[in-house]
Short mmCIF file of C-alpha atoms in Angstrom, two decimals:
data_model
loop_
_atom_site.label_atom_id
_atom_site.label_comp_id
_atom_site.label_asym_id
_atom_site.label_seq_id
_atom_site.Cartn_x
_atom_site.Cartn_y
_atom_site.Cartn_z
CA MET A 6 -26.53 35.36 17.43
CA LYS A 7 -23.73 36.09 14.20
CA LYS A 8 -21.13 36.13 16.53
CA LEU A 9 -21.59 32.28 17.92
CA ILE A 10 -22.41 31.46 14.27
CA VAL A 11 -18.46 32.98 13.49
CA PHE A 12 -17.67 31.49 16.85
CA LEU A 13 -18.50 28.11 16.11
CA VAL A 14 -17.15 27.98 12.28
CA THR A 15 -13.67 29.27 13.43
CA VAL A 16 -14.05 26.18 16.19
CA LEU A 17 -14.89 23.71 13.55
CA CYS A 18 -12.41 25.20 11.20
CA LEU A 19 -9.68 24.85 14.04
CA SER A 20 -10.89 21.39 14.58
CA ILE A 21 -10.23 20.30 11.37
CA VAL A 22 -6.95 21.66 11.24
CA ILE A 23 -5.56 20.01 14.71
CA SER A 24 -6.91 16.35 13.31
CA CYS A 25 -4.94 16.68 9.34
CA SER A 26 -1.67 17.51 11.61
CA ASN A 27 -2.56 14.77 13.96
CA LYS A 28 -3.45 12.35 11.16
CA LYS A 29 0.11 13.51 8.92
CA GLU A 30 1.80 13.03 12.93
CA GLN A 31 0.59 9.11 12.87
CA ALA A 32 1.15 8.30 9.13
CA ASP A 33 5.43 9.80 9.66
CA ASN A 34 6.08 7.74 13.12
CA LEU A 35 4.46 4.33 10.76
CA PRO A 36 7.81 2.09 10.66
CA GLN A 37 8.90 1.63 6.92
CA MET A 38 8.26 -1.45 5.09
CA VAL A 39 10.42 -4.72 5.27
CA GLU A 40 12.01 -4.88 1.92
CA VAL A 41 13.65 -8.64 0.87
CA ASP A 42 15.62 -8.49 -2.04
CA LEU A 43 15.80 -12.68 -3.05
CA SER A 44 18.29 -13.53 -5.67
CA VAL A 45 18.93 -17.03 -7.32
CA THR A 46 22.72 -17.24 -8.36
CA PRO A 47 23.45 -18.95 -11.08
CA ASP A 48 20.35 -18.47 -13.49
CA PRO A 49 20.04 -20.82 -15.28
CA GLY A 50 21.81 -24.01 -12.67
CA LYS A 51 23.03 -27.68 -13.40
CA ILE A 52 21.98 -30.89 -12.56
CA ASN A 53 23.56 -31.80 -9.49
CA GLU A 54 25.65 -28.15 -9.01
CA PRO A 55 24.76 -25.60 -6.50
CA ILE A 56 22.22 -23.04 -6.78
CA THR A 57 23.00 -20.15 -4.07
CA PHE A 58 19.50 -18.18 -2.61
CA GLU A 59 19.93 -15.02 -0.80
CA ALA A 60 17.68 -12.94 0.20
CA LYS A 61 18.71 -9.33 1.44
CA VAL A 62 16.14 -8.09 4.54
CA THR A 63 16.64 -4.38 4.96
CA GLN A 64 13.80 -2.45 6.29
CA GLY A 65 14.97 1.82 5.12
CA LYS A 66 18.47 1.91 5.25
CA ASP A 67 18.86 -0.97 8.24
CA LYS A 68 20.54 -4.34 7.43
CA VAL A 69 17.48 -6.34 10.00
CA ASN A 70 19.83 -9.44 11.05
CA ASP A 71 16.98 -10.77 13.53
CA ALA A 72 14.02 -12.21 11.31
CA GLU A 73 12.51 -15.47 10.64
CA VAL A 74 13.40 -16.69 6.97
CA ILE A 75 11.67 -19.70 5.17
CA PHE A 76 12.87 -20.87 1.64
CA GLU A 77 9.93 -22.59 0.50
CA ILE A 78 11.46 -24.57 -3.16
CA TRP A 79 9.94 -26.55 -5.52
CA ARG A 80 9.50 -27.71 -9.02
CA ALA A 81 6.62 -26.61 -11.32
CA LYS A 82 3.69 -28.62 -11.09
CA ASP A 83 5.14 -31.06 -7.97
CA ASP A 84 2.68 -30.90 -5.23
CA LYS A 85 5.38 -31.75 -2.62
CA HIS A 86 7.11 -28.77 -1.71
CA GLU A 87 10.38 -28.42 0.58
CA LYS A 88 11.08 -25.48 3.62
CA VAL A 89 13.83 -24.95 4.69
CA GLU A 90 14.39 -22.15 7.66
CA ILE A 91 17.63 -19.93 7.59
CA LYS A 92 19.78 -18.40 9.02
CA HIS A 93 20.99 -15.27 9.11
CA THR A 94 24.64 -14.69 7.31
CA GLU A 95 25.88 -11.70 7.76
CA ASN A 96 25.00 -7.98 7.09
CA GLY A 97 20.37 -8.98 6.81
CA LYS A 98 22.22 -12.18 4.19
CA TYR A 99 20.28 -14.80 4.63
CA ARG A 100 21.44 -17.38 2.05
CA LEU A 101 21.45 -21.53 1.00
CA GLU A 102 23.17 -22.86 -1.46
CA LYS A 103 21.31 -26.73 -2.84
CA SER A 104 21.78 -28.64 -5.56
CA PHE A 105 19.40 -30.24 -7.66
CA PRO A 106 19.09 -33.90 -9.23
CA GLN A 107 16.79 -33.28 -11.91
CA GLU A 108 15.78 -30.38 -15.03
CA GLY A 109 12.86 -29.11 -14.80
CA THR A 110 11.41 -24.79 -14.03
CA TYR A 111 10.90 -24.24 -9.91
CA TYR A 112 10.16 -22.24 -8.02
CA ILE A 113 10.75 -20.21 -5.36
CA ILE A 114 9.37 -18.09 -2.58
CA SER A 115 11.09 -16.44 0.73
CA HIS A 116 8.65 -16.35 3.70
CA VAL A 117 10.10 -13.16 5.31
CA THR A 118 8.97 -11.66 9.26
CA ALA A 119 10.38 -9.42 10.97
CA ARG A 120 9.80 -6.18 12.89
CA ASP A 121 6.24 -7.87 12.40
CA MET A 122 5.95 -7.26 9.57
CA HIS A 123 5.94 -10.66 6.59
CA ASN A 124 6.93 -9.79 3.45
CA MET A 125 7.12 -13.15 0.61
CA PRO A 126 9.26 -12.68 -2.65
CA LYS A 127 8.69 -15.50 -4.93
CA LYS A 128 11.76 -16.12 -8.28
CA GLU A 129 11.00 -18.47 -10.64
CA PHE A 130 14.65 -20.62 -11.87
CA THR A 131 15.58 -23.11 -14.31
CA ILE A 132 18.01 -26.10 -14.43
CA GLY A 133 19.01 -27.46 -17.23
CA THR A 134 16.11 -27.87 -20.05
CA PRO A 135 12.87 -25.64 -19.09
CA SER A 136 9.78 -28.00 -18.30
CA GLU A 137 6.58 -26.66 -18.70
CA PRO A 138 5.66 -24.22 -16.11
CA GLU A 139 2.92 -23.08 -13.26
CA ASP A 140 -0.07 -21.72 -14.88
CA PRO A 141 -0.01 -17.65 -13.52
CA ASN A 142 -3.76 -17.55 -13.75
CA SER A 143 -4.51 -20.58 -11.18
CA LYS A 144 -5.77 -19.65 -7.97
CA SER A 145 -2.51 -19.55 -5.99
CA SER A 146 -0.13 -21.73 -6.40
CA MET A 147 0.24 -22.79 -2.52
CA ASP A 148 -3.77 -23.86 -2.36
CA GLY A 149 -3.24 -28.23 -1.61
CA MET A 150 -0.01 -28.12 -1.69
CA LYS A 151 1.51 -30.94 0.91
CA MET A 152 4.37 -29.70 3.08
CA GLU A 153 7.68 -31.27 4.11
CA ASP A 154 9.50 -29.54 6.70
CA GLU A 155 13.30 -29.93 6.62
CA GLY A 156 15.82 -27.69 8.65
CA HIS A 157 13.69 -27.45 12.26
#
């Protein structure tokens, strides 16, 4: 009886050790997150002068050249959001130049889908004099918005 108990405890301990090592191997095999570095240049911008939006997309040390990138741009407290599909320019960079005819506080979200992952960084920027920003405590800046598709 004593030998049976020792045998069962040994088998249980080995099972736990093997199970933990398998979980560590599975965690090591997970792909790295797709990272997006979104920039707005210059900020603040001037009315009717081009602003450059750039999303640098990477996964670990790799530059991602095959991402689906859509820039969503709107003026603070405006229900109309403009969506523009962006093509790859070079070395994992996706770029858009755009001018704005009205002063105020604006926002951009880059919707980036690559390698079965999605990343949506958001930036606030200003054209001329800032306007009243959106309420940061609101449920979501994307609730109830009307989309205007361009570039498709």
